[in-house]
Coordinates of C-alpha atoms in Angstrom, one line a residue:
M1 CA 34.3 123.2 109.5
A2 CA 31.5 121.0 109.0
K3 CA 31.7 117.6 108.1
G4 CA 31.6 116.5 105.0
V5 CA 32.4 118.3 101.7
L6 CA 30.8 121.4 101.2
E7 CA 29.9 123.4 98.3
R8 CA 32.3 126.4 97.5
K9 CA 29.4 129.0 97.9
D10 CA 29.6 127.9 101.4
I11 CA 32.7 128.1 102.7
P12 CA 33.2 131.4 104.7
Q13 CA 35.0 134.5 103.2
E14 CA 37.8 134.5 105.7
D15 CA 38.8 130.9 105.0
T16 CA 39.4 131.6 101.3
W17 CA 42.0 133.7 99.4
D18 CA 41.5 137.0 98.2
L19 CA 41.1 137.0 94.4
E20 CA 39.7 140.2 94.5
S21 CA 43.0 142.3 95.4
M22 CA 43.9 141.0 91.9
F23 CA 40.9 141.8 89.5
S24 CA 37.6 143.1 91.1
D25 CA 35.6 141.5 88.9
T26 CA 35.8 139.4 85.4
E27 CA 34.8 142.6 83.4
A28 CA 38.6 143.9 84.8
W29 CA 40.1 140.9 83.9
E30 CA 38.9 140.8 80.1
N31 CA 39.6 144.5 79.6
E32 CA 43.4 143.4 81.0
C33 CA 43.5 140.7 78.4
K34 CA 42.3 142.7 75.8
R35 CA 45.2 145.6 76.6
V36 CA 47.8 142.4 77.2
E37 CA 46.9 141.4 73.3
K38 CA 47.3 144.6 71.9
L39 CA 50.6 145.3 73.5
A40 CA 51.4 141.9 72.2
E41 CA 50.3 142.8 69.0
E42 CA 52.4 145.8 69.1
F43 CA 55.7 144.5 70.1
P44 CA 57.4 142.8 67.1
K45 CA 57.9 146.7 66.1
H46 CA 60.9 146.3 67.9
L47 CA 62.5 143.4 65.9
G48 CA 65.5 144.9 63.6
S49 CA 66.0 147.8 65.8
F50 CA 66.1 147.2 69.4
T51 CA 70.2 145.8 69.6
K52 CA 71.0 149.0 67.6
D53 CA 71.7 150.9 70.9
A54 CA 71.3 151.1 74.7
N55 CA 68.2 153.2 74.4
S56 CA 66.6 150.7 72.2
L57 CA 67.5 147.6 73.7
L58 CA 66.1 149.1 77.3
K59 CA 62.8 149.8 76.0
A60 CA 62.2 146.7 73.8
L61 CA 63.1 144.8 77.5
E62 CA 61.2 147.2 79.6
D63 CA 58.2 146.8 76.9
R64 CA 58.6 143.0 77.1
D65 CA 58.9 142.9 80.9
N66 CA 55.5 144.6 81.1
I67 CA 54.0 142.4 79.1
Y68 CA 54.7 139.3 81.2
R69 CA 54.1 141.0 84.2
A70 CA 50.4 141.9 83.1
I71 CA 50.0 138.2 81.4
S72 CA 51.2 136.4 84.8
N73 CA 48.1 138.7 86.8
I74 CA 46.1 137.4 84.1
Y75 CA 47.1 133.8 83.4
S76 CA 47.4 133.7 87.8
Y77 CA 43.8 134.9 88.5
A78 CA 42.3 132.5 85.8
H79 CA 43.9 129.2 87.2
M80 CA 43.6 129.9 90.7
K81 CA 39.9 130.7 89.9
L82 CA 39.4 127.6 88.5
D83 CA 41.5 125.6 90.9
V84 CA 38.8 126.5 93.6
D85 CA 35.9 125.2 91.7
T86 CA 37.3 122.7 88.5
T87 CA 33.2 122.2 87.8
N88 CA 33.0 126.2 87.0
S89 CA 32.6 126.7 83.5
Q90 CA 33.1 130.8 83.4
S91 CA 36.1 129.7 85.2
Q92 CA 37.1 127.1 82.8
S93 CA 36.9 129.3 80.1
L94 CA 38.7 132.1 81.6
N95 CA 41.6 129.9 81.9
D96 CA 41.5 128.4 78.4
K97 CA 41.5 132.0 77.3
A98 CA 44.8 132.9 79.6
T99 CA 46.4 130.1 78.3
S100 CA 46.1 130.9 74.6
L101 CA 46.8 134.5 75.5
Y102 CA 50.2 133.1 77.0
V103 CA 51.1 131.2 73.9
K104 CA 50.9 134.5 72.2
V105 CA 52.5 136.6 74.1
E106 CA 55.6 133.8 73.7
E107 CA 55.2 133.8 70.5
K108 CA 55.3 137.5 69.8
T109 CA 58.4 137.6 71.7
S110 CA 60.4 134.8 71.0
F111 CA 62.7 136.8 68.3
L112 CA 64.6 138.8 71.3
V113 CA 66.8 136.3 72.8
P114 CA 67.9 134.9 69.7
E115 CA 68.6 138.7 68.5
L116 CA 70.5 139.0 71.5
L117 CA 72.6 136.3 71.0
K118 CA 73.9 138.0 67.6
L119 CA 75.8 140.8 69.4
R120 CA 79.0 140.2 70.7
E121 CA 80.2 140.9 74.3
E122 CA 81.6 143.9 74.1
D123 CA 78.3 145.5 72.2
I124 CA 76.3 144.3 75.5
E125 CA 79.3 146.0 77.2
R126 CA 79.3 149.2 75.6
F127 CA 75.2 149.6 75.9
L128 CA 75.4 149.3 79.9
E129 CA 78.1 151.7 80.1
D130 CA 75.9 154.1 77.8
N131 CA 72.7 153.8 79.7
E132 CA 72.7 153.4 83.5
T133 CA 69.4 152.3 83.8
L134 CA 70.1 149.5 81.2
K135 CA 72.4 148.0 84.3
L136 CA 69.3 146.8 86.0
Y137 CA 69.3 144.3 83.4
D138 CA 73.4 143.2 83.7
Q139 CA 72.8 140.2 85.3
H140 CA 69.8 139.3 83.0
L141 CA 72.2 139.7 80.0
K142 CA 74.9 137.8 81.3
N143 CA 73.0 135.1 81.8
I144 CA 71.8 134.9 78.2
M145 CA 75.2 135.8 76.9
R146 CA 76.6 133.0 78.7
Q147 CA 75.1 130.3 76.8
K148 CA 75.8 132.1 73.7
D149 CA 78.4 129.2 72.2
H150 CA 74.9 126.9 72.8
V151 CA 72.9 128.5 70.6
L152 CA 72.9 127.7 66.8
S153 CA 71.5 130.1 64.1
A154 CA 67.8 131.2 63.8
R155 CA 67.3 128.6 61.4
E156 CA 68.9 125.9 62.8
E157 CA 67.1 126.9 66.3
S158 CA 63.8 126.9 64.2
I159 CA 64.1 123.4 63.0
L160 CA 65.4 122.1 66.5
A161 CA 61.7 123.6 67.8
Q162 CA 59.8 122.0 65.1
M163 CA 61.5 118.8 66.1
G164 CA 60.7 119.3 69.8
E165 CA 57.3 117.7 69.4
V166 CA 59.2 114.3 68.1
G167 CA 61.8 114.6 70.6
G168 CA 59.3 114.8 73.3
S169 CA 57.4 111.1 72.2
P170 CA 58.9 108.7 73.9
E171 CA 58.0 110.4 77.1
K172 CA 55.0 110.6 75.7
I173 CA 54.6 107.2 75.0
Y174 CA 55.7 106.1 78.1
S175 CA 53.4 108.0 80.2
M176 CA 50.6 107.0 78.2
L177 CA 51.8 103.1 78.8
N178 CA 53.0 104.0 82.7
D179 CA 49.7 106.2 83.5
A180 CA 46.4 105.0 81.0
D181 CA 47.4 101.9 79.6
L182 CA 49.0 99.3 82.4
K183 CA 46.6 97.6 83.8
F184 CA 47.5 95.8 87.6
P185 CA 45.9 92.9 89.3
T186 CA 43.2 92.5 92.3
I187 CA 44.7 91.3 95.5
K188 CA 43.1 90.8 98.9
D189 CA 43.6 93.6 101.8
E190 CA 43.7 93.6 105.2
K191 CA 39.8 92.3 105.9
G192 CA 39.7 89.9 102.8
K193 CA 38.2 92.1 100.7
D194 CA 39.1 92.3 96.7
V195 CA 41.1 95.6 96.1
E196 CA 42.9 96.6 92.5
I197 CA 46.3 97.8 92.4
T198 CA 46.5 101.8 91.0
Q199 CA 49.3 103.9 90.7
G200 CA 47.4 106.0 93.5
N201 CA 47.0 103.2 95.7
F202 CA 50.4 101.2 95.1
I203 CA 51.9 103.2 98.0
P204 CA 49.1 102.9 101.1
L205 CA 49.5 99.3 100.4
M206 CA 53.3 99.0 100.9
E207 CA 52.3 101.3 104.3
S208 CA 50.0 98.3 105.1
K209 CA 50.8 96.7 108.5
N210 CA 49.7 93.0 107.2
R211 CA 52.8 91.8 105.4
R212 CA 50.8 89.6 103.2
V213 CA 49.2 92.4 102.0
R214 CA 52.8 94.6 101.2
K215 CA 54.3 91.0 99.7
D216 CA 51.2 90.5 97.4
A217 CA 51.4 94.3 96.2
F218 CA 54.7 94.6 95.7
K219 CA 54.9 91.3 93.3
S220 CA 52.0 92.0 91.5
L221 CA 53.0 95.1 90.6
Y222 CA 56.6 94.7 89.0
K223 CA 54.9 91.5 87.2
V224 CA 53.0 93.8 85.4
Y225 CA 56.2 96.0 85.1
K226 CA 58.5 93.1 83.9
S227 CA 56.0 92.1 81.3
F228 CA 56.4 95.2 79.3
E229 CA 60.6 95.4 80.6
N230 CA 61.7 95.7 76.7
T231 CA 58.9 98.8 75.9
F232 CA 60.2 100.3 78.9
A233 CA 63.7 100.1 78.1
A234 CA 62.9 101.0 74.3
T235 CA 60.8 104.5 75.7
L236 CA 63.7 105.2 78.2
N237 CA 66.8 104.7 75.6
G238 CA 64.7 106.9 72.9
D239 CA 64.3 109.7 75.3
L240 CA 67.7 109.7 76.6
K241 CA 69.2 109.6 72.8
N242 CA 66.9 112.9 71.8
N243 CA 68.9 114.5 74.8
I244 CA 72.3 113.4 73.5
F245 CA 71.7 114.5 70.4
N246 CA 70.4 118.0 71.6
S247 CA 73.9 118.0 73.7
R248 CA 76.1 117.6 71.2
I249 CA 74.4 119.9 68.4
R250 CA 74.6 122.3 70.8
N251 CA 78.3 122.1 71.7
Y252 CA 78.1 120.3 75.1
N253 CA 80.3 117.4 76.5
S254 CA 77.7 115.6 78.1
T255 CA 73.8 115.5 78.5
R256 CA 74.6 115.8 82.4
E257 CA 75.9 118.8 81.3
A258 CA 73.7 120.6 79.0
S259 CA 70.7 119.8 81.5
L260 CA 73.3 121.5 84.8
N261 CA 74.2 124.8 82.6
Q262 CA 70.8 125.9 82.3
N263 CA 71.0 127.2 86.0
N264 CA 74.9 127.7 85.8
I265 CA 75.4 124.6 88.1
P266 CA 79.0 123.1 88.2
L267 CA 78.9 119.3 87.3
S268 CA 80.8 119.2 91.1
V269 CA 77.4 119.9 92.9
Y270 CA 76.2 116.7 91.3
D271 CA 79.6 114.6 92.0
N272 CA 79.7 115.8 95.3
L273 CA 76.0 114.9 96.1
I274 CA 76.5 111.3 94.8
K275 CA 80.2 111.2 96.8
S276 CA 78.9 112.6 100.6
V277 CA 75.7 110.2 100.4
H278 CA 78.0 107.1 99.8
E279 CA 80.9 107.9 102.3
N280 CA 77.6 108.2 104.9
L281 CA 75.7 105.4 103.9
D282 CA 76.8 103.0 107.2
S283 CA 73.7 105.6 108.7
M284 CA 71.3 104.3 106.2
Y285 CA 72.5 100.6 107.1
K286 CA 72.2 101.3 110.8
Y287 CA 68.3 102.5 110.2
M288 CA 67.5 99.6 107.9
N289 CA 69.1 97.5 110.8
I290 CA 66.6 99.3 113.3
R291 CA 63.4 98.6 111.4
K292 CA 63.9 95.0 110.9
R293 CA 64.7 95.1 114.8
A294 CA 61.3 97.3 115.0
L295 CA 59.2 95.1 112.8
E296 CA 60.5 91.7 114.4
L297 CA 61.5 90.2 111.2
D298 CA 64.1 87.7 110.2
E299 CA 64.3 89.4 106.8
L300 CA 63.7 92.6 106.0
H301 CA 62.4 92.8 102.6
M302 CA 62.4 95.6 99.9
Y303 CA 58.5 95.2 100.8
D304 CA 59.2 96.3 104.1
L305 CA 60.5 99.8 103.2
Y306 CA 57.1 101.9 103.9
T307 CA 54.9 100.4 106.6
P308 CA 55.6 102.5 109.9
I309 CA 57.9 101.6 112.5
V310 CA 55.5 103.3 115.2
D311 CA 52.0 102.9 115.6
E312 CA 50.2 105.6 114.4
V313 CA 49.6 108.5 116.4
D314 CA 46.6 110.6 116.6
F315 CA 47.9 114.0 116.1
N316 CA 44.3 115.9 115.9
I317 CA 45.1 119.5 115.3
P318 CA 42.8 122.3 113.9
Y319 CA 44.1 124.6 111.4
K320 CA 43.7 127.4 114.0
E321 CA 45.7 125.4 116.4
G322 CA 48.1 124.5 113.7
V323 CA 49.0 127.9 112.5
E324 CA 50.1 128.6 116.2
L325 CA 52.4 125.7 116.6
I326 CA 54.0 126.9 113.0
K327 CA 54.0 130.5 114.7
R328 CA 55.7 129.0 117.7
A329 CA 58.5 126.7 115.8
L330 CA 59.4 129.2 113.0
S331 CA 60.3 131.4 115.9
P332 CA 64.1 131.7 115.6
L333 CA 64.0 133.3 112.0
G334 CA 63.2 136.3 113.7
E335 CA 60.6 139.5 114.1
E336 CA 60.4 139.9 109.9
Y337 CA 60.0 136.6 108.9
L338 CA 57.2 136.4 111.4
E339 CA 55.6 139.9 110.6
G340 CA 55.7 138.7 107.3
M341 CA 54.0 135.4 107.7
N342 CA 51.5 136.6 110.1
E343 CA 50.3 138.8 107.1
G344 CA 50.0 136.1 105.2
F345 CA 47.8 134.1 107.9
N346 CA 45.4 136.9 108.3
S347 CA 45.2 138.7 105.1
R348 CA 43.7 135.8 103.0
W349 CA 46.6 134.3 101.2
I350 CA 45.6 131.2 102.1
D351 CA 42.1 129.1 100.7
I352 CA 42.1 126.9 103.2
Y353 CA 39.4 123.9 103.2
E354 CA 38.1 121.5 100.5
N355 CA 35.3 121.6 98.8
R356 CA 33.3 120.6 96.1
G357 CA 35.1 120.2 92.7
K358 CA 38.3 121.8 94.4
R359 CA 41.8 120.6 93.1
S360 CA 43.4 118.3 95.5
G361 CA 47.1 118.8 97.4
A362 CA 48.6 122.1 98.0
Y363 CA 50.5 124.4 96.2
S364 CA 52.3 128.2 96.7
G365 CA 51.6 130.7 93.9
G366 CA 50.6 134.2 92.7
S367 CA 52.4 136.7 90.6
Y368 CA 54.6 139.1 91.1
D369 CA 52.1 141.6 92.0
S370 CA 49.6 140.0 94.0
K371 CA 49.9 138.3 97.3
P372 CA 51.7 134.6 97.6
F373 CA 49.0 133.0 97.4
I374 CA 48.7 129.3 98.9
L375 CA 45.8 126.4 98.2
L376 CA 45.1 123.9 101.0
N377 CA 42.8 121.1 101.1
Y378 CA 43.1 120.9 105.1
H379 CA 42.0 118.2 107.8
D380 CA 43.0 118.0 111.2
T381 CA 46.3 115.6 110.5
L382 CA 49.9 116.1 111.3
D383 CA 50.5 116.2 107.6
N384 CA 48.3 118.8 106.8
V385 CA 50.1 120.9 109.6
F386 CA 53.3 120.2 107.7
T387 CA 52.1 121.2 104.8
V388 CA 50.9 124.4 105.6
A389 CA 54.6 125.0 106.8
H390 CA 55.9 123.6 103.7
E391 CA 53.8 125.8 101.8
M392 CA 54.0 129.1 103.4
G393 CA 58.1 128.7 103.4
H394 CA 57.4 128.7 99.6
S395 CA 55.3 132.3 99.9
M396 CA 57.5 133.5 102.3
H397 CA 60.5 133.0 99.7
S398 CA 58.4 134.6 97.1
Y399 CA 57.2 137.0 99.3
F400 CA 60.7 138.5 100.4
T401 CA 61.6 138.3 96.6
R402 CA 59.3 139.8 95.5
K403 CA 59.4 142.8 97.9
N404 CA 62.8 143.1 97.3
Q405 CA 63.8 142.7 93.5
P406 CA 62.7 144.6 90.4
F407 CA 60.1 142.1 87.8
I408 CA 63.2 140.6 85.9
Y409 CA 64.6 139.0 89.2
G410 CA 61.3 138.7 91.0
N411 CA 61.3 135.0 91.0
Y412 CA 63.9 132.0 92.1
S413 CA 65.6 129.0 90.5
I414 CA 64.1 125.7 90.6
F415 CA 67.5 124.6 92.1
V416 CA 66.6 126.7 95.2
A417 CA 62.9 126.4 95.3
E418 CA 62.6 123.6 97.8
V419 CA 65.0 125.4 100.4
A420 CA 62.8 127.6 101.9
S421 CA 59.9 125.0 102.1
T422 CA 62.0 122.1 103.4
A423 CA 63.6 124.5 106.1
N424 CA 60.3 125.6 107.6
E425 CA 59.6 121.5 107.9
A426 CA 63.1 121.1 109.6
L427 CA 62.3 123.7 112.0
L428 CA 58.7 122.5 113.0
L429 CA 59.8 119.0 112.9
D430 CA 62.6 120.1 115.4
Y431 CA 60.3 121.9 117.5
M432 CA 57.8 119.3 117.9
I433 CA 61.0 116.6 118.3
K434 CA 62.5 118.7 121.7
N435 CA 58.8 119.9 123.1
V436 CA 56.8 116.2 123.1
K437 CA 56.0 114.1 126.1
D438 CA 55.1 111.2 124.6
K439 CA 57.5 108.7 123.8
N440 CA 55.4 107.2 120.9
E441 CA 55.0 110.3 119.8
K442 CA 58.6 111.3 119.9
L443 CA 58.8 107.9 117.8
Y444 CA 56.9 108.7 115.4
L445 CA 58.3 112.4 114.6
I446 CA 62.0 111.1 114.6
N447 CA 60.5 108.5 112.6
H448 CA 58.9 110.6 109.9
Y449 CA 62.3 113.1 109.9
L450 CA 64.1 109.9 109.0
E451 CA 61.8 109.1 106.2
S452 CA 62.0 112.6 104.5
F453 CA 65.7 111.5 104.6
R454 CA 65.8 107.8 103.2
T455 CA 63.1 109.5 100.5
T456 CA 64.4 112.5 99.8
V457 CA 68.6 112.5 100.2
F458 CA 69.1 108.7 100.1
R459 CA 66.5 107.5 96.9
Q460 CA 66.6 110.7 95.1
T461 CA 70.5 110.4 95.2
M462 CA 70.6 106.8 94.1
F463 CA 68.0 108.2 91.1
A464 CA 70.6 110.5 90.1
E465 CA 73.2 108.1 90.1
F466 CA 71.2 105.9 88.1
E467 CA 70.4 108.7 85.8
M468 CA 74.4 109.3 85.6
I469 CA 75.4 106.0 85.1
I470 CA 73.0 104.8 81.7
N471 CA 73.7 108.2 80.2
E472 CA 77.2 108.0 80.2
Y473 CA 76.9 104.4 79.3
L474 CA 74.8 105.1 76.3
E475 CA 77.0 108.1 75.2
K476 CA 79.8 106.1 75.3
G477 CA 77.5 104.0 72.8
G478 CA 76.4 101.4 75.3
A479 CA 72.6 99.9 74.4
L480 CA 69.9 100.4 77.0
T481 CA 68.6 97.1 76.9
A482 CA 66.3 96.1 79.7
E483 CA 68.6 93.1 81.2
Y484 CA 71.4 96.2 81.8
L485 CA 68.9 98.8 83.1
C486 CA 67.8 96.2 85.5
K487 CA 70.9 95.1 86.7
T488 CA 72.4 98.7 87.4
Y489 CA 69.1 99.4 89.3
K490 CA 69.1 96.1 90.9
E491 CA 72.9 96.8 92.0
L492 CA 72.6 100.6 92.9
N493 CA 69.8 98.7 95.5
K494 CA 72.4 97.0 96.8
L495 CA 75.1 99.7 97.5
Y496 CA 72.1 101.9 99.2
Y497 CA 70.2 99.7 101.6
G498 CA 73.2 97.7 102.9
P499 CA 73.0 93.8 103.8
D500 CA 70.2 93.9 105.9
V501 CA 67.6 94.3 103.3
I502 CA 66.8 91.9 101.1
I503 CA 67.0 93.0 97.3
D504 CA 64.3 91.1 95.9
E505 CA 64.0 90.6 92.4
E506 CA 61.1 92.3 91.5
I507 CA 62.9 95.6 92.4
A508 CA 64.9 95.4 89.5
I509 CA 62.3 96.9 87.3
E510 CA 61.6 99.7 89.4
W511 CA 63.1 101.9 87.1
A512 CA 60.5 101.1 84.4
R513 CA 57.8 103.3 86.9
I514 CA 59.6 106.2 88.1
P515 CA 58.8 108.9 86.0
H516 CA 61.9 111.5 86.6
F517 CA 63.9 109.7 84.3
Y518 CA 62.7 111.3 81.6
Y519 CA 63.0 114.8 83.4
N520 CA 66.8 114.8 82.2
F521 CA 68.6 115.6 85.0
Y522 CA 66.0 117.1 87.8
V523 CA 66.0 114.8 90.5
F524 CA 69.2 115.0 92.5
Q525 CA 67.3 118.9 93.1
Y526 CA 65.3 117.2 95.6
A527 CA 68.2 116.1 97.4
T528 CA 70.9 119.0 97.2
G529 CA 67.7 121.2 98.4
F530 CA 66.6 119.4 101.0
S531 CA 70.2 118.8 102.0
A532 CA 70.8 122.7 101.8
A533 CA 67.6 123.5 103.7
I534 CA 68.7 120.9 107.1
S535 CA 72.2 122.8 107.0
L536 CA 70.5 126.1 107.2
S537 CA 67.8 124.9 109.9
Q538 CA 71.0 123.9 111.7
Q539 CA 72.9 127.4 111.8
I540 CA 69.4 129.0 112.5
L541 CA 68.6 126.4 115.8
E542 CA 72.3 126.9 116.8
N543 CA 72.0 130.6 116.9
R544 CA 75.5 131.2 114.3
E545 CA 76.8 134.6 113.7
K546 CA 74.4 136.1 111.4
A547 CA 72.7 133.1 110.2
V548 CA 69.4 134.4 110.2
E549 CA 70.2 137.9 108.4
K550 CA 72.2 135.7 105.6
Y551 CA 68.9 133.6 105.4
L552 CA 67.1 136.7 104.8
G553 CA 69.3 137.6 102.5
F554 CA 68.9 134.7 100.1
L555 CA 64.8 134.6 100.5
K556 CA 65.4 138.2 99.2
S557 CA 67.8 137.6 96.5
G558 CA 65.6 135.7 93.8
S559 CA 67.1 135.1 91.0
S560 CA 69.6 138.6 90.9
D561 CA 72.6 135.7 91.0
Y562 CA 72.8 132.6 89.5
P563 CA 71.6 130.2 92.0
I564 CA 74.6 128.5 93.5
N565 CA 76.0 132.7 94.3
V566 CA 72.3 132.8 95.7
L567 CA 72.6 129.8 98.2
K568 CA 76.1 131.1 99.0
I569 CA 74.7 134.1 100.3
A570 CA 72.8 132.5 103.0
G571 CA 75.8 130.7 104.0
V572 CA 76.0 127.3 102.2
D573 CA 78.6 126.6 99.7
M574 CA 76.8 123.8 97.3
T575 CA 80.0 123.7 95.7
T576 CA 81.7 121.8 98.6
V577 CA 81.1 118.8 100.3
E578 CA 79.9 120.5 103.5
P579 CA 76.3 120.8 103.3
V580 CA 75.4 117.6 102.2
N581 CA 77.8 116.5 105.1
N582 CA 76.1 118.7 107.7
A583 CA 72.9 116.8 106.4
M584 CA 74.3 113.6 107.3
K585 CA 75.4 114.3 110.4
L586 CA 71.7 115.5 111.8
F587 CA 70.5 112.0 110.0
S588 CA 73.1 110.0 111.8
K589 CA 72.2 111.7 115.1
L590 CA 68.6 110.8 114.3
V591 CA 69.0 107.5 113.9
D592 CA 70.9 106.8 117.5
E593 CA 67.8 108.6 119.1
L594 CA 66.0 106.3 117.3
D595 CA 68.0 103.6 118.3
K596 CA 67.9 104.2 121.7
L597 CA 64.2 104.9 122.1
I598 CA 63.3 101.8 119.7

């Protein structure tokens, strides 16, 4: 690729994704919008009649699915077209129109679930017996009826919906304060130049080889947070109280139960994660001791945790070389997987390179009927190769799900969403560690792997435990003061990082800069997903009986069953401690290997 950022028109077609396979041109897209709008306008005709018999129910569900299948094509096309050139006014207009149409579709179909919940379970069973085709919706209907005890009357649901915006105020206030209003001081960088600390450059500053830079950034940032600690405590308190109100009014025993019930996740999954990580903290303590020795420090502080302990290794990997590396690394997944992946690399699933106006970062997207598209901004770095492997994991999950499931089950739960992507990264890392010749490169890769464990399993589990503690405290009538939050958070850092790390006073306020505490028991899924992926990749590498077959079965399952059951198909039971313990065993083994090499 030529140096400098290219204009969109200068990117070769073969390096862009094939949106024409969705709609030949804007006129075709506009015509589909008109068709869907008409279908949405007509949909309320089902109100009052669709719960009378099996045939009427089937027709309503099929009509709804046809509308959502079409609007997802419309919306995916529009937002992907905008993402490759956010400066294009026509694309902005398409995206706005698609969003408005999506809102209209949701509004016109919103009566369906409340009306369904007026039925008794025996009514649903009778309908399923009366119409063979309706049985396709068995799991879908069961999932709706499962939550019947937690759904209120139509009037009460309407009041709660109208209160939603008010209930979301604490998070909005937090976001405005954290992202817009907070101003951080200026420090001197490695070269003695002034640099203003921002949310975006804080971690790069913490990765600095210069310890004075790290310390200054750390102390300066958290000094600002400390000066607003009571405001941050109030916003978090307000957000959690809103969740408590909603959980109680919906007849749940706790906010945690209410949150996990959305995907039918047992509380034991959450508890087992924390239990397993606690039982394996010795390996984290050993890793921290190695970090202290490698950095040749008398004291290891919290601001020393992000700086690399291995000198930067220059992996220069052009895109095509990266693709070949990924293919070799993922060969244990077998012929069927590799054929699908080759189709992705050769059939313009991927928008590869950066261009002016293109959205930053990377993602896997598309709709049920489209290719499972991938957006990249590829540069020739090792991190970018891992990004390709990661996003291809998501896209292959989508590819197999859409090929094997009807539209109603053609997606997958957030609980399992990161499994396939992380498994790909694990297989790539394993392959590179086993095949690298240079000692420093091997050290770098092992440390990269260990840091993934530290930040995704240990740190996210610590967040999950903090979230559980403060919710339970509030539910029992406690007051979430800044003092209580800081004390609780600091104690958890002591527990998770161990005796070789000085737990600086400033870290006590770190909870104030973590937006995930407003996501209502979301973060534990990072740790469970990572653990499941590690467990599965190890089974595949060890050639366990039918491991690949089971894994492909998982990728093909979509949401045809609850996420816990779908993972069991793959060979991982997240209701037990085994998957997290297996991941912890690999972490311990890598720590020992690093110890020998360092």
